[in-house]
C-alpha cells in the first residue's frame, strides 16, 4: 500500500520531470532554430555541462555505487545528438510529439516483450495516442521534413532505451551522473570533429551557450535525475504514456514563448495524444493501482 504522502511525492516528481523534458525542447529550438548554436556544439555543451553539474552534486556522496554503465551513456548520447540536429528544422511542439510518441512505442513494446501485460484501457490509450502521432506525420502542407522527423524518431528510440535501463538503477542521482560522465568524452569528440570537418555545426553564440548550459545543467541533469528516481516505482507502460504529456507542454510553450503558430494538424495531434494519455493513465475510482514501492 502506498501512503498518500508517497503518492503526492510521486506526482510532484513526475510533474517536475515532465516540465524539465518540455524545457529541453524549448531551449533546443530557441538555440538551434534561432541560429544561436550548431547541432554539435549544442549537444556537446549540453552533455558536458550536465556532467560537470552532476559531478559537483555527487562528489561528496558516498555509500552508493554509480551503476548506469556504458550502455546507458551510449543511449544518452544517441538521443542527444539527433535531437539537436532535428531541432534545426522542427518546431518545439512537433519535435516533442515525434520524440515522445516514439518513446512510448519503444517502452511499451519492450514492456510487452518482457512479460508486462497492460490492461484494455492502456491498449486503447496507446492506440489513440499513436493515432495522434500518425495525424502529425501524414504527408501534407504542414508535415515535418522527413530527415529531421527521422532523426527525432531515432532520438526517441534511444531515449526509450535509456529510460528502460533507468528502471534498474539503485540510486537515480548517481546513475544519472555516471551516464553523463561516461557520455562526456563522446560529446567532446563530436564537438572536435565538427570543428575540424563541419564548422557550421560547431557554431556557438554567447546566447546559444547560455541556452545549452540551461539545457544541460537544469532541464537535463536535474530532469533525468528526477526521472531515474521515478522509473523504478512505476510501470514501464505508465512511464511511456506519461511522457506523452510533454509535447502538449512544449507546443504551448513554443506558441507562448517562441512565437510558433499553431496549426490544425498540431492541435488535432496533441488533443488525440492527450486523450490517449488520459484513457491509459487515469483510473476509475474502483480500479486499484498497481503495487509500488515508496518513493
CSV table of C-alpha atoms in Angstrom, one decimal:
chain,number,residue,atom,x,y,z
A,1,UNK,CA,0.0,0.0,0.0
A,2,UNK,CA,1.4,3.4,-0.9
A,3,UNK,CA,0.8,6.2,1.6
A,4,UNK,CA,-0.9,9.5,0.5
A,5,UNK,CA,2.4,11.3,1.1
A,6,UNK,CA,4.3,8.9,-1.1
A,7,UNK,CA,1.7,9.3,-3.8
A,8,UNK,CA,1.8,13.1,-3.6
A,9,UNK,CA,5.6,13.0,-3.8
A,10,UNK,CA,5.5,10.7,-6.8
A,11,UNK,CA,3.0,13.1,-8.5
A,12,UNK,CA,5.3,16.1,-7.8
A,13,UNK,CA,8.4,14.3,-9.0
A,14,UNK,CA,6.6,13.3,-12.2
A,15,UNK,CA,5.3,16.9,-12.8
A,16,UNK,CA,8.8,18.4,-12.3
A,17,UNK,CA,10.4,15.8,-14.6
A,18,UNK,CA,7.9,16.3,-17.4
A,19,UNK,CA,8.4,20.1,-17.1
A,20,UNK,CA,12.1,19.6,-17.5
A,21,UNK,CA,11.6,17.4,-20.6
A,22,UNK,CA,9.5,20.1,-22.2
A,23,UNK,CA,12.0,22.8,-21.3
A,24,UNK,CA,14.7,20.8,-23.2
A,25,UNK,CA,12.6,21.1,-26.4
A,26,UNK,CA,12.0,24.8,-25.9
A,27,UNK,CA,15.7,25.6,-25.1
A,28,UNK,CA,16.9,23.5,-28.0
A,29,UNK,CA,14.5,25.0,-30.5
A,30,UNK,CA,15.3,28.6,-29.4
A,31,UNK,CA,19.1,28.0,-29.7
A,32,UNK,CA,19.1,25.8,-32.9
A,33,UNK,CA,16.1,27.2,-34.8
A,34,UNK,CA,17.3,30.8,-33.9
A,35,UNK,CA,20.8,30.2,-35.3
A,36,UNK,CA,22.4,30.7,-31.9
A,37,UNK,CA,24.2,27.3,-31.9
A,38,UNK,CA,25.1,24.5,-34.2
A,39,UNK,CA,23.8,21.0,-33.5
A,40,UNK,CA,27.2,19.6,-32.5
A,41,UNK,CA,28.1,22.5,-30.2
A,42,UNK,CA,24.7,22.5,-28.5
A,43,UNK,CA,24.8,18.7,-27.9
A,44,UNK,CA,28.4,18.8,-26.6
A,45,UNK,CA,27.9,21.7,-24.3
A,46,UNK,CA,24.6,20.3,-23.0
A,47,UNK,CA,26.2,16.9,-22.1
A,48,UNK,CA,29.5,18.4,-20.8
A,49,UNK,CA,27.7,21.0,-18.6
A,50,UNK,CA,25.3,18.3,-17.3
A,51,UNK,CA,28.3,16.0,-16.5
A,52,UNK,CA,30.1,18.9,-14.6
A,53,UNK,CA,26.9,19.8,-12.7
A,54,UNK,CA,26.3,16.2,-11.6
A,55,UNK,CA,29.9,15.6,-10.7
A,56,UNK,CA,29.8,18.6,-8.3
A,57,UNK,CA,26.5,17.3,-7.0
A,58,UNK,CA,27.6,13.8,-6.3
A,59,UNK,CA,31.3,14.0,-5.5
A,60,UNK,CA,30.8,14.2,-1.7
A,61,UNK,CA,28.2,11.5,-1.7
A,62,UNK,CA,29.3,8.0,-0.6
A,63,UNK,CA,28.0,4.6,0.1
A,64,UNK,CA,26.1,4.1,-3.2
A,65,UNK,CA,27.5,2.9,-6.5
A,66,UNK,CA,27.1,4.7,-9.8
A,67,UNK,CA,25.6,1.9,-11.8
A,68,UNK,CA,24.4,3.4,-15.1
A,69,UNK,CA,27.1,1.8,-17.3
A,70,UNK,CA,28.3,2.4,-20.8
A,71,UNK,CA,25.1,1.3,-22.4
A,72,UNK,CA,23.1,4.0,-20.7
A,73,UNK,CA,25.8,6.5,-21.6
A,74,UNK,CA,25.6,5.5,-25.3
A,75,UNK,CA,21.7,5.7,-25.1
A,76,UNK,CA,22.0,9.2,-23.7
A,77,UNK,CA,24.4,10.3,-26.4
A,78,UNK,CA,22.4,8.6,-29.2
A,79,UNK,CA,19.4,10.5,-28.0
A,80,UNK,CA,21.0,13.9,-27.5
A,81,UNK,CA,22.9,14.2,-30.9
A,82,UNK,CA,20.0,13.6,-33.3
A,83,UNK,CA,17.7,15.5,-31.0
A,84,UNK,CA,19.8,18.6,-31.6
A,85,UNK,CA,20.1,18.1,-35.3
A,86,UNK,CA,16.3,17.6,-35.7
A,87,UNK,CA,15.5,20.9,-33.9
A,88,UNK,CA,17.3,22.8,-36.6
A,89,UNK,CA,14.1,22.3,-38.7
A,90,UNK,CA,11.3,21.2,-36.4
A,91,UNK,CA,9.1,23.3,-34.2
A,92,UNK,CA,9.2,22.7,-30.4
A,93,UNK,CA,5.8,21.0,-30.4
A,94,UNK,CA,6.2,18.9,-33.5
A,95,UNK,CA,9.6,17.7,-32.3
A,96,UNK,CA,8.3,16.7,-28.9
A,97,UNK,CA,5.4,14.9,-30.4
A,98,UNK,CA,7.6,12.8,-32.6
A,99,UNK,CA,10.1,12.2,-29.8
A,100,UNK,CA,7.8,11.1,-27.1
A,101,UNK,CA,5.5,9.2,-29.5
A,102,UNK,CA,8.5,7.0,-30.4
A,103,UNK,CA,9.4,6.8,-26.7
A,104,UNK,CA,6.0,5.4,-25.8
A,105,UNK,CA,6.1,2.8,-28.6
A,106,UNK,CA,9.6,1.7,-27.6
A,107,UNK,CA,8.9,1.4,-23.9
A,108,UNK,CA,5.5,-0.3,-24.2
A,109,UNK,CA,6.9,-2.7,-26.8
A,110,UNK,CA,9.8,-3.6,-24.5
A,111,UNK,CA,7.4,-4.0,-21.6
A,112,UNK,CA,5.2,-6.4,-23.5
A,113,UNK,CA,8.3,-8.3,-24.7
A,114,UNK,CA,9.4,-8.5,-21.1
A,115,UNK,CA,6.1,-10.0,-19.9
A,116,UNK,CA,4.2,-7.0,-18.7
A,117,UNK,CA,0.5,-7.1,-19.8
A,118,UNK,CA,-1.1,-3.7,-20.0
A,119,UNK,CA,-4.9,-3.6,-19.5
A,120,UNK,CA,-7.5,-2.8,-22.1
A,121,UNK,CA,-7.5,0.9,-21.1
A,122,UNK,CA,-3.8,1.2,-21.6
A,123,UNK,CA,-4.0,-0.5,-25.0
A,124,UNK,CA,-6.8,1.8,-26.0
A,125,UNK,CA,-4.9,4.8,-24.8
A,126,UNK,CA,-1.8,3.7,-26.7
A,127,UNK,CA,-3.8,3.2,-29.9
A,128,UNK,CA,-5.4,6.7,-29.6
A,129,UNK,CA,-2.1,8.3,-28.8
A,130,UNK,CA,-0.3,6.7,-31.7
A,131,UNK,CA,-3.2,7.7,-33.9
A,132,UNK,CA,-2.5,11.3,-32.9
A,133,UNK,CA,1.2,10.8,-33.8
A,134,UNK,CA,0.1,9.4,-37.2
A,135,UNK,CA,-2.0,12.5,-37.8
A,136,UNK,CA,1.0,14.6,-37.2
A,137,UNK,CA,3.3,12.7,-39.6
A,138,UNK,CA,1.0,12.2,-42.6
A,139,UNK,CA,2.2,13.9,-45.7
A,140,UNK,CA,0.7,17.3,-46.4
A,141,UNK,CA,1.4,21.0,-46.4
A,142,UNK,CA,2.5,21.1,-42.7
A,143,UNK,CA,4.2,17.8,-42.5
A,144,UNK,CA,7.7,17.9,-40.9
A,145,UNK,CA,10.8,17.5,-43.1
A,146,UNK,CA,11.4,13.7,-43.5
A,147,UNK,CA,15.1,13.7,-42.5
A,148,UNK,CA,14.5,15.8,-39.4
A,149,UNK,CA,11.5,13.7,-38.4
A,150,UNK,CA,13.6,10.5,-38.9
A,151,UNK,CA,16.3,12.0,-36.7
A,152,UNK,CA,13.8,12.8,-33.9
A,153,UNK,CA,12.3,9.3,-34.1
A,154,UNK,CA,15.8,7.8,-33.7
A,155,UNK,CA,16.3,10.1,-30.7
A,156,UNK,CA,13.0,8.8,-29.2
A,157,UNK,CA,14.1,5.2,-29.6
A,158,UNK,CA,17.4,5.9,-27.9
A,159,UNK,CA,15.6,7.8,-25.1
A,160,UNK,CA,13.2,4.9,-24.6
A,161,UNK,CA,16.2,2.5,-24.3
A,162,UNK,CA,17.8,4.8,-21.8
A,163,UNK,CA,14.6,5.1,-19.8
A,164,UNK,CA,14.2,1.3,-19.7
A,165,UNK,CA,17.7,0.9,-18.3
A,166,UNK,CA,16.9,3.6,-15.7
A,167,UNK,CA,14.4,1.2,-14.2
A,168,UNK,CA,17.2,-0.9,-12.9
A,169,UNK,CA,19.2,1.7,-11.1
A,170,UNK,CA,19.6,1.7,-7.3
A,171,UNK,CA,20.4,5.5,-7.0
A,172,UNK,CA,18.9,7.9,-9.5
A,173,UNK,CA,21.3,10.7,-8.8
A,174,UNK,CA,24.4,8.5,-9.0
A,175,UNK,CA,23.2,6.7,-12.1
A,176,UNK,CA,22.4,9.9,-14.0
A,177,UNK,CA,25.8,11.4,-13.0
A,178,UNK,CA,27.5,8.2,-14.2
A,179,UNK,CA,25.7,8.2,-17.6
A,180,UNK,CA,26.6,11.9,-18.2
A,181,UNK,CA,30.2,11.5,-17.2
A,182,UNK,CA,30.6,8.5,-19.5
A,183,UNK,CA,28.9,10.3,-22.3
A,184,UNK,CA,31.2,13.4,-21.9
A,185,UNK,CA,34.1,12.1,-24.0
A,186,UNK,CA,31.7,11.2,-26.8
A,187,UNK,CA,30.3,14.8,-26.6
A,188,UNK,CA,33.8,16.2,-26.7
A,189,UNK,CA,34.8,14.1,-29.7
A,190,UNK,CA,31.6,15.3,-31.5
A,191,UNK,CA,32.5,18.9,-30.9
A,192,UNK,CA,36.1,18.5,-32.0
A,193,UNK,CA,35.0,16.6,-35.1
A,194,UNK,CA,32.6,19.3,-36.0
A,195,UNK,CA,35.3,22.0,-35.6
A,196,UNK,CA,37.5,20.1,-38.0
A,197,UNK,CA,35.0,18.9,-40.6
A,198,UNK,CA,31.7,20.8,-40.2
A,199,UNK,CA,32.4,24.3,-38.7
A,200,UNK,CA,28.7,25.3,-39.2
A,201,UNK,CA,27.7,22.6,-36.8
A,202,UNK,CA,30.2,23.8,-34.2
A,203,UNK,CA,29.0,27.5,-34.3
A,204,UNK,CA,28.1,28.8,-30.8
A,205,UNK,CA,27.0,32.4,-30.0
A,206,UNK,CA,27.0,33.5,-26.3
A,207,UNK,CA,23.2,33.3,-26.1
A,208,UNK,CA,23.4,29.8,-27.6
A,209,UNK,CA,25.9,28.8,-25.0
A,210,UNK,CA,23.6,30.1,-22.2
A,211,UNK,CA,20.7,28.1,-23.6
A,212,UNK,CA,22.9,24.9,-23.9
A,213,UNK,CA,24.1,25.4,-20.3
A,214,UNK,CA,20.5,25.7,-19.1
A,215,UNK,CA,19.5,22.6,-21.0
A,216,UNK,CA,22.5,20.6,-19.7
A,217,UNK,CA,22.5,21.6,-16.0
A,218,UNK,CA,18.8,22.1,-15.3
A,219,UNK,CA,16.5,20.6,-17.9
A,220,UNK,CA,18.7,17.6,-18.5
A,221,UNK,CA,20.8,16.9,-15.4
A,222,UNK,CA,18.1,17.7,-12.9
A,223,UNK,CA,15.2,16.3,-15.1
A,224,UNK,CA,16.9,13.0,-15.8
A,225,UNK,CA,17.9,12.6,-12.1
A,226,UNK,CA,14.2,13.0,-11.1
A,227,UNK,CA,13.2,10.6,-13.9
A,228,UNK,CA,15.6,7.9,-12.6
A,229,UNK,CA,14.0,8.3,-9.2
A,230,UNK,CA,10.5,7.8,-10.6
A,231,UNK,CA,11.2,5.0,-13.0
A,232,UNK,CA,11.8,2.1,-10.5
A,233,UNK,CA,8.4,2.7,-8.9
A,234,UNK,CA,6.0,2.9,-11.9
A,235,UNK,CA,5.2,0.5,-14.7
A,236,UNK,CA,7.1,0.8,-18.0
A,237,UNK,CA,3.8,1.3,-19.8
A,238,UNK,CA,2.8,4.1,-17.4
A,239,UNK,CA,6.1,5.8,-17.7
A,240,UNK,CA,5.8,5.7,-21.5
A,241,UNK,CA,2.3,7.1,-21.6
A,242,UNK,CA,3.1,9.8,-19.0
A,243,UNK,CA,5.9,11.2,-21.2
A,244,UNK,CA,3.3,12.0,-23.9
A,245,UNK,CA,2.2,15.0,-21.9
A,246,UNK,CA,5.5,16.6,-22.8
A,247,UNK,CA,4.5,17.5,-26.4
A,248,UNK,CA,1.5,19.4,-25.3
A,249,UNK,CA,3.6,21.4,-22.8
A,250,UNK,CA,6.3,22.0,-25.3
A,251,UNK,CA,3.7,23.0,-28.0
A,252,UNK,CA,2.1,25.5,-25.6
A,253,UNK,CA,5.5,26.9,-24.6
A,254,UNK,CA,6.5,27.2,-28.3
A,255,UNK,CA,3.4,29.3,-29.0
A,256,UNK,CA,3.7,31.5,-26.0
A,257,UNK,CA,7.5,31.9,-25.7
A,258,UNK,CA,8.8,31.3,-29.2
A,259,UNK,CA,6.0,32.8,-31.3
A,260,UNK,CA,5.4,29.5,-33.1
A,261,UNK,CA,2.0,29.4,-34.9
A,262,UNK,CA,-0.4,26.5,-34.1
A,263,UNK,CA,-1.7,24.5,-37.0
A,264,UNK,CA,-4.8,22.4,-37.2
A,265,UNK,CA,-2.6,19.3,-37.6
A,266,UNK,CA,-0.7,20.1,-34.4
A,267,UNK,CA,-3.8,20.9,-32.4
A,268,UNK,CA,-5.6,17.7,-33.5
A,269,UNK,CA,-2.5,15.5,-32.9
A,270,UNK,CA,-1.9,17.0,-29.5
A,271,UNK,CA,-5.5,16.6,-28.5
A,272,UNK,CA,-5.6,13.0,-29.6
A,273,UNK,CA,-2.4,12.1,-27.8
A,274,UNK,CA,-3.5,13.8,-24.6
A,275,UNK,CA,-6.8,11.9,-24.8
A,276,UNK,CA,-4.9,8.7,-25.1
A,277,UNK,CA,-2.8,9.6,-22.0
A,278,UNK,CA,-6.0,10.3,-20.0
A,279,UNK,CA,-7.5,7.0,-21.1
A,280,UNK,CA,-4.4,5.0,-20.2
A,281,UNK,CA,-3.3,6.6,-17.0
A,282,UNK,CA,-6.4,8.0,-15.2
A,283,UNK,CA,-8.1,5.1,-13.4
A,284,UNK,CA,-11.7,4.7,-12.4
A,285,UNK,CA,-12.4,5.1,-8.7
A,286,UNK,CA,-12.9,1.3,-8.3
A,287,UNK,CA,-9.7,0.4,-10.0
A,288,UNK,CA,-6.8,-0.3,-7.6
A,289,UNK,CA,-3.4,1.0,-8.7
A,290,UNK,CA,-0.6,-1.5,-9.2
A,291,UNK,CA,1.6,-2.0,-6.1
A,292,UNK,CA,4.5,0.4,-5.9
A,293,UNK,CA,7.5,0.9,-3.7
A,294,UNK,CA,7.5,4.2,-1.7
A,295,UNK,CA,9.5,6.9,-3.5
